[in-house]
C-alpha positions as a Markdown table, in Angstrom:
| # | Residue | x | y | z |
|---|---|---|---|---|
| 1 | Unk | 0.1 | -0.1 | -0.1 |
| 2 | Unk | 1.1 | 3.4 | -0.3 |
| 3 | Unk | -0.2 | 6.6 | 0.9 |
| 4 | Unk | 0.7 | 9.7 | -0.8 |
| 5 | Unk | -0.2 | 13.5 | 0.3 |
| 6 | Unk | -0.1 | 16.5 | -1.3 |
| 7 | Unk | -1.2 | 20.0 | -2.2 |
| 8 | Unk | -2.9 | 21.6 | -5.4 |
| 9 | Unk | -0.1 | 22.6 | -7.4 |
| 10 | Unk | 3.5 | 25.2 | -6.3 |
| 11 | Unk | 3.0 | 28.2 | -7.5 |
| 12 | Unk | 0.9 | 30.7 | -5.3 |
| 13 | Unk | 2.1 | 34.2 | -3.8 |
| 14 | Unk | 0.6 | 33.5 | -0.3 |
| 15 | Unk | 3.1 | 30.3 | 0.2 |
| 16 | Unk | 5.9 | 32.8 | 0.0 |
| 17 | Unk | 7.1 | 33.4 | 3.5 |
| 18 | Unk | 4.7 | 31.2 | 5.3 |
| 19 | Unk | 5.6 | 27.8 | 2.9 |
| 20 | Unk | 8.6 | 29.0 | 1.2 |
| 21 | Unk | 11.5 | 30.0 | 3.1 |
| 22 | Unk | 12.2 | 34.0 | 2.5 |
| 23 | Unk | 13.8 | 35.0 | -0.7 |
| 24 | Unk | 13.6 | 31.2 | -1.6 |
| 25 | Unk | 14.0 | 31.4 | -5.7 |
| 26 | Unk | 10.5 | 30.8 | -7.8 |
| 27 | Unk | 12.2 | 28.6 | -10.1 |
| 28 | Unk | 13.0 | 26.4 | -7.4 |
| 29 | Unk | 10.1 | 26.1 | -5.8 |
| 30 | Unk | 8.8 | 22.9 | -7.2 |
| 31 | Unk | 12.1 | 21.5 | -5.5 |
| 32 | Unk | 11.1 | 22.8 | -2.4 |
| 33 | Unk | 7.7 | 21.4 | -2.1 |
| 34 | Unk | 8.2 | 18.2 | -3.4 |
| 35 | Unk | 10.7 | 17.9 | -0.6 |
| 36 | Unk | 8.0 | 18.3 | 1.8 |
| 37 | Unk | 4.8 | 17.0 | 0.4 |
| 38 | Unk | 4.5 | 13.4 | -1.5 |
| 39 | Unk | 2.2 | 14.1 | -4.2 |
| 40 | Unk | 1.2 | 17.4 | -6.1 |
| 41 | Unk | -2.2 | 18.0 | -8.2 |
| 42 | Unk | -1.6 | 19.9 | -11.0 |
| 43 | Unk | -4.1 | 21.9 | -11.9 |
| 44 | Unk | -2.8 | 24.6 | -14.8 |
| 45 | Unk | -3.4 | 21.3 | -17.5 |
| 46 | Unk | -7.5 | 22.1 | -16.6 |
| 47 | Unk | -6.8 | 25.8 | -18.2 |
| 48 | Unk | -4.1 | 25.3 | -20.9 |
| 49 | Unk | -2.0 | 22.8 | -22.6 |
| 50 | Unk | 1.8 | 22.2 | -22.0 |
| 51 | Unk | 4.6 | 21.0 | -24.3 |
| 52 | Unk | 6.0 | 17.4 | -23.9 |
| 53 | Unk | 9.3 | 19.2 | -22.2 |
| 54 | Unk | 7.3 | 20.6 | -19.4 |
| 55 | Unk | 6.2 | 17.4 | -18.1 |
| 56 | Unk | 9.4 | 15.8 | -18.6 |
| 57 | Unk | 11.0 | 18.9 | -16.8 |
| 58 | Unk | 8.7 | 18.2 | -13.6 |
| 59 | Unk | 9.7 | 14.6 | -13.2 |
| 60 | Unk | 13.5 | 15.6 | -13.3 |
| 61 | Unk | 12.5 | 17.9 | -10.4 |
| 62 | Unk | 11.2 | 16.0 | -8.0 |
| 63 | Unk | 12.9 | 12.9 | -5.8 |
| 64 | Unk | 12.3 | 9.3 | -6.8 |
| 65 | Unk | 8.7 | 7.9 | -5.4 |
| 66 | Unk | 7.1 | 11.7 | -5.9 |
| 67 | Unk | 3.8 | 11.4 | -8.2 |
| 68 | Unk | 2.0 | 14.3 | -10.3 |
| 69 | Unk | -1.9 | 13.4 | -11.0 |
| 70 | Unk | -2.9 | 15.6 | -13.3 |
| 71 | Unk | -6.6 | 17.9 | -13.7 |
| 72 | Unk | -7.5 | 17.3 | -17.2 |
| 73 | Unk | -8.7 | 19.9 | -19.5 |
| 74 | Unk | -12.0 | 22.0 | -19.6 |
| 75 | Unk | -12.6 | 21.2 | -22.9 |
| 76 | Unk | -13.3 | 17.6 | -22.0 |
| 77 | Unk | -15.6 | 18.0 | -18.9 |
| 78 | Unk | -17.5 | 21.5 | -19.6 |
| 79 | Unk | -19.7 | 20.4 | -22.0 |
| 80 | Unk | -23.2 | 19.7 | -22.5 |
| 81 | Unk | -22.3 | 16.5 | -24.2 |
| 82 | Unk | -19.8 | 14.3 | -22.7 |
| 83 | Unk | -20.1 | 11.5 | -25.3 |
| 84 | Unk | -18.5 | 14.2 | -27.7 |
| 85 | Unk | -15.3 | 14.6 | -25.9 |
| 86 | Unk | -13.4 | 12.2 | -27.8 |
| 87 | Unk | -11.0 | 14.4 | -29.8 |
| 88 | Unk | -10.4 | 16.8 | -26.6 |
| 89 | Unk | -9.7 | 13.9 | -24.2 |
| 90 | Unk | -6.8 | 12.5 | -26.8 |
| 91 | Unk | -5.9 | 15.7 | -27.5 |
| 92 | Unk | -5.3 | 16.2 | -23.7 |
| 93 | Unk | -3.5 | 12.9 | -23.2 |
| 94 | Unk | -2.0 | 13.0 | -26.5 |
| 95 | Unk | 0.3 | 16.3 | -25.1 |
| 96 | Unk | 3.0 | 14.9 | -23.6 |
| 97 | Unk | 1.6 | 13.5 | -20.3 |
| 98 | Unk | 3.4 | 10.3 | -20.4 |
| 99 | Unk | 6.9 | 12.2 | -20.0 |
| 100 | Unk | 6.3 | 12.0 | -16.5 |
| 101 | Unk | 7.2 | 8.8 | -16.9 |
| 102 | Unk | 6.5 | 6.9 | -13.5 |
| 103 | Unk | 5.7 | 10.1 | -11.5 |
| 104 | Unk | 2.7 | 10.1 | -13.4 |
| 105 | Unk | -0.4 | 9.3 | -11.4 |
| 106 | Unk | -4.2 | 9.5 | -11.9 |
| 107 | Unk | -6.0 | 12.4 | -14.1 |
| 108 | Unk | -8.7 | 13.6 | -12.5 |
| 109 | Unk | -11.5 | 14.6 | -14.5 |
| 110 | Unk | -13.7 | 17.2 | -12.4 |
| 111 | Unk | -17.3 | 18.3 | -13.6 |
| 112 | Unk | -19.3 | 21.4 | -12.9 |
| 113 | Unk | -21.5 | 21.2 | -10.0 |
| 114 | Unk | -24.5 | 21.9 | -12.5 |
| 115 | Unk | -23.7 | 18.5 | -14.4 |
| 116 | Unk | -26.6 | 16.2 | -13.6 |
| 117 | Unk | -26.2 | 12.5 | -13.9 |
| 118 | Unk | -27.2 | 11.0 | -17.3 |
| 119 | Unk | -26.3 | 7.2 | -17.2 |
| 120 | Unk | -26.1 | 7.1 | -21.3 |
| 121 | Unk | -23.6 | 10.2 | -21.2 |
| 122 | Unk | -21.8 | 9.5 | -18.3 |
| 123 | Unk | -21.1 | 5.8 | -19.5 |
| 124 | Unk | -20.2 | 7.0 | -23.2 |
| 125 | Unk | -17.7 | 9.1 | -21.4 |
| 126 | Unk | -15.9 | 6.6 | -19.0 |
| 127 | Unk | -15.3 | 4.7 | -22.2 |
| 128 | Unk | -13.6 | 7.8 | -24.0 |
| 129 | Unk | -11.2 | 7.5 | -21.1 |
| 130 | Unk | -8.0 | 5.7 | -22.2 |
| 131 | Unk | -6.1 | 2.5 | -20.5 |
| 132 | Unk | -2.9 | 3.2 | -21.4 |
| 133 | Unk | -1.2 | 5.6 | -24.2 |
| 134 | Unk | 2.3 | 5.5 | -25.8 |
| 135 | Unk | 2.7 | 2.0 | -23.5 |
| 136 | Unk | 1.9 | 4.1 | -20.5 |
| 137 | Unk | -0.7 | 2.7 | -18.1 |
| 138 | Unk | -3.1 | 5.4 | -17.5 |
| 139 | Unk | -5.8 | 5.9 | -14.1 |
| 140 | Unk | -8.6 | 8.1 | -14.3 |
| 141 | Unk | -10.6 | 9.4 | -11.2 |
| 142 | Unk | -13.8 | 11.6 | -12.0 |
| 143 | Unk | -15.1 | 14.5 | -9.5 |
| 144 | Unk | -18.9 | 14.5 | -9.6 |
| 145 | Unk | -20.2 | 17.7 | -7.8 |
| 146 | Unk | -24.1 | 17.3 | -8.3 |
| 147 | Unk | -26.5 | 15.0 | -5.6 |
| 148 | Unk | -28.0 | 13.4 | -9.0 |
| 149 | Unk | -24.7 | 11.3 | -9.3 |
| 150 | Unk | -25.5 | 9.9 | -5.4 |
| 151 | Unk | -27.3 | 6.6 | -7.2 |
| 152 | Unk | -25.9 | 2.7 | -7.3 |
| 153 | Unk | -25.9 | 3.0 | -11.2 |
| 154 | Unk | -23.4 | 5.6 | -10.9 |
| 155 | Unk | -21.5 | 3.6 | -8.3 |
| 156 | Unk | -21.9 | 0.5 | -10.5 |
| 157 | Unk | -20.7 | 2.2 | -13.6 |
| 158 | Unk | -17.1 | 3.5 | -12.2 |
| 159 | Unk | -16.3 | 0.4 | -11.0 |
| 160 | Unk | -17.3 | -1.4 | -14.2 |
| 161 | Unk | -14.8 | 1.0 | -15.8 |
| 162 | Unk | -12.0 | 0.8 | -13.4 |
| 163 | Unk | -12.4 | 4.4 | -12.4 |
| 164 | Unk | -12.4 | 6.0 | -9.1 |
| 165 | Unk | -14.7 | 8.7 | -7.7 |
| 166 | Unk | -13.2 | 11.5 | -5.8 |
| 167 | Unk | -14.1 | 11.9 | -2.3 |
| 168 | Unk | -14.3 | 15.7 | -1.9 |
| 169 | Unk | -14.7 | 16.9 | 1.8 |
| 170 | Unk | -16.3 | 19.9 | 0.8 |
| 171 | Unk | -19.3 | 22.2 | 2.5 |
| 172 | Unk | -20.3 | 22.9 | -1.1 |
| 173 | Unk | -21.0 | 19.9 | -2.6 |
| 174 | Unk | -22.6 | 16.3 | -1.6 |
| 175 | Unk | -19.9 | 13.4 | -1.7 |
| 176 | Unk | -19.6 | 10.2 | -2.8 |
| 177 | Unk | -17.3 | 8.0 | -1.0 |
| 178 | Unk | -17.6 | 4.5 | -2.2 |
| 179 | Unk | -14.7 | 2.9 | -3.7 |
| 180 | Unk | -14.9 | 2.4 | -7.5 |
| 181 | Unk | -11.0 | 1.6 | -8.7 |
| 182 | Unk | -8.1 | 0.2 | -7.3 |
| 183 | Unk | -6.7 | 3.4 | -6.0 |
| 184 | Unk | -8.2 | 6.0 | -3.8 |
| 185 | Unk | -8.6 | 9.9 | -4.8 |
| 186 | Unk | -9.7 | 12.0 | -2.1 |
| 187 | Unk | -9.9 | 16.0 | -1.9 |
| 188 | Unk | -9.9 | 17.9 | 1.5 |
| 189 | Unk | -11.9 | 21.5 | 0.1 |
| 190 | Unk | -12.9 | 22.3 | 3.5 |
| 191 | Unk | -9.8 | 24.4 | 5.4 |
| 192 | Unk | -10.2 | 26.8 | 8.0 |
| 193 | Unk | -7.8 | 29.5 | 8.2 |
| 194 | Unk | -8.6 | 29.8 | 11.9 |
| 195 | Unk | -6.5 | 26.4 | 12.1 |
| 196 | Unk | -2.7 | 26.5 | 11.4 |
| 197 | Unk | -3.2 | 22.8 | 9.3 |
| 198 | Unk | -6.3 | 24.2 | 7.9 |
| 199 | Unk | -7.8 | 21.4 | 9.5 |
| 200 | Unk | -8.0 | 21.2 | 13.4 |
| 201 | Unk | -5.4 | 18.3 | 15.1 |
| 202 | Unk | -8.9 | 15.9 | 15.8 |
| 203 | Unk | -9.8 | 16.5 | 12.4 |
| 204 | Unk | -6.4 | 15.3 | 11.1 |
| 205 | Unk | -6.4 | 12.2 | 13.3 |
| 206 | Unk | -9.7 | 11.1 | 11.3 |
| 207 | Unk | -8.3 | 11.3 | 7.8 |
| 208 | Unk | -5.1 | 10.1 | 8.7 |
| 209 | Unk | -7.2 | 7.0 | 9.7 |
| 210 | Unk | -9.1 | 7.4 | 7.4 |
| 211 | Unk | -6.0 | 7.0 | 5.0 |
| 212 | Unk | -4.8 | 4.0 | 6.0 |
| 213 | Unk | -8.2 | 2.2 | 5.9 |
| 214 | Unk | -8.3 | 2.9 | 2.6 |
| 215 | Unk | -4.6 | 1.8 | 1.7 |
| 216 | Unk | -5.3 | -1.2 | 3.8 |
| 217 | Unk | -8.5 | -1.9 | 1.4 |
| 218 | Unk | -10.7 | -1.2 | 4.0 |
| 219 | Unk | -14.0 | 1.1 | 4.3 |
| 220 | Unk | -13.7 | 4.2 | 6.6 |
| 221 | Unk | -16.4 | 4.6 | 8.9 |
| 222 | Unk | -18.7 | 7.6 | 9.1 |
| 223 | Unk | -18.5 | 8.8 | 5.7 |
| 224 | Unk | -21.0 | 9.3 | 3.2 |
| 225 | Unk | -21.6 | 6.0 | 1.0 |
| 226 | Unk | -24.5 | 5.3 | -1.8 |
| 227 | Unk | -24.0 | 1.4 | -1.2 |
| 228 | Unk | -24.4 | -0.4 | 1.7 |
| 229 | Unk | -21.9 | -3.1 | 0.7 |
| 230 | Unk | -17.9 | -2.0 | 0.3 |
| 231 | Unk | -15.7 | -4.1 | -2.9 |
| 232 | Unk | -13.6 | -6.7 | -2.3 |
| 233 | Unk | -10.7 | -5.7 | 0.8 |
| 234 | Unk | -7.5 | -5.1 | -1.6 |
| 235 | Unk | -4.4 | -3.0 | -0.4 |
| 236 | Unk | -4.8 | 0.5 | -2.8 |
| 237 | Unk | -2.6 | 3.3 | -3.9 |
| 238 | Unk | -4.1 | 6.5 | -1.9 |
| 239 | Unk | -4.2 | 10.0 | -2.8 |
| 240 | Unk | -5.2 | 12.8 | -0.4 |
| 241 | Unk | -4.9 | 16.3 | -1.6 |
| 242 | Unk | -5.5 | 19.3 | 0.8 |
| 243 | Unk | -6.9 | 21.7 | -1.6 |
| 244 | Unk | -8.9 | 24.9 | -2.1 |
| 245 | Unk | -10.5 | 25.8 | 1.4 |
| 246 | Unk | -8.2 | 28.3 | 3.3 |
| 247 | Unk | -4.9 | 27.7 | 0.4 |
| 248 | Unk | -2.5 | 29.3 | 2.3 |
| 249 | Unk | -2.8 | 26.3 | 4.9 |
| 250 | Unk | -2.8 | 23.0 | 2.6 |
| 251 | Unk | 1.1 | 22.7 | 2.7 |
| 252 | Unk | 0.7 | 23.0 | 6.7 |
| 253 | Unk | -1.8 | 20.4 | 6.6 |
| 254 | Unk | -0.2 | 18.1 | 4.1 |
| 255 | Unk | 2.9 | 18.1 | 5.7 |
| 256 | Unk | 1.2 | 17.3 | 9.0 |
| 257 | Unk | -0.7 | 14.5 | 7.8 |
| 258 | Unk | 2.2 | 12.7 | 6.3 |
| 259 | Unk | 3.6 | 13.0 | 10.3 |
| 260 | Unk | 0.4 | 10.8 | 11.1 |
| 261 | Unk | 0.5 | 8.3 | 8.6 |
| 262 | Unk | 4.0 | 8.1 | 9.0 |
| 263 | Unk | 3.8 | 7.4 | 13.1 |
């Protein structure tokens, strides 16, 4: 089992002097961040494409065992008919993401909060997600943010496709904690600036226990599930990101959670 814990991106001005040391060179921020957390979710790929050299440079800047997850292009997910996203999906996957090599983690496909569950259209979209590209295996996670997805049909569909449903701890959107892939992807989005780590110590203790349970193949108690039964236990790679909420607190939250799961 492997638990990787991180933040969203590494370029954020309020982190300078709070997370990054004073006068730390901006061109070396990724180096520093990768020494403190074990994964980073790249959000810039949601807004624009990058050259293969960018992915290769990111991979070379981080230590062995570090993983990047990528938020897929909005042109793939922010559309009325998801079944028509094939060309955009191919363009996103083909831009050079495999240059990350063994540092390529799951691809996150995030949907607008207004996107409702349409069984046929969502099934068609999941079928568009490639299992590999240029000989590199690809893993996929979907973040849905409308209550209409909290139904057994969607859980079964994601499980059949081998796609993980993102569990998001959010005050704004409903969450689905059912495990549907061979890995778990969690986003902790409810951080509060009043807490130095974004979450209170007791909450971090609970998330550490949840991460360890997920990684061991279990089912954490107290989370919102659609189904009453859990899939067969198996060790799963587990990704937990501190993202959104009080973003200035995200690095501290990630570092404290890493300490807890490593204890």
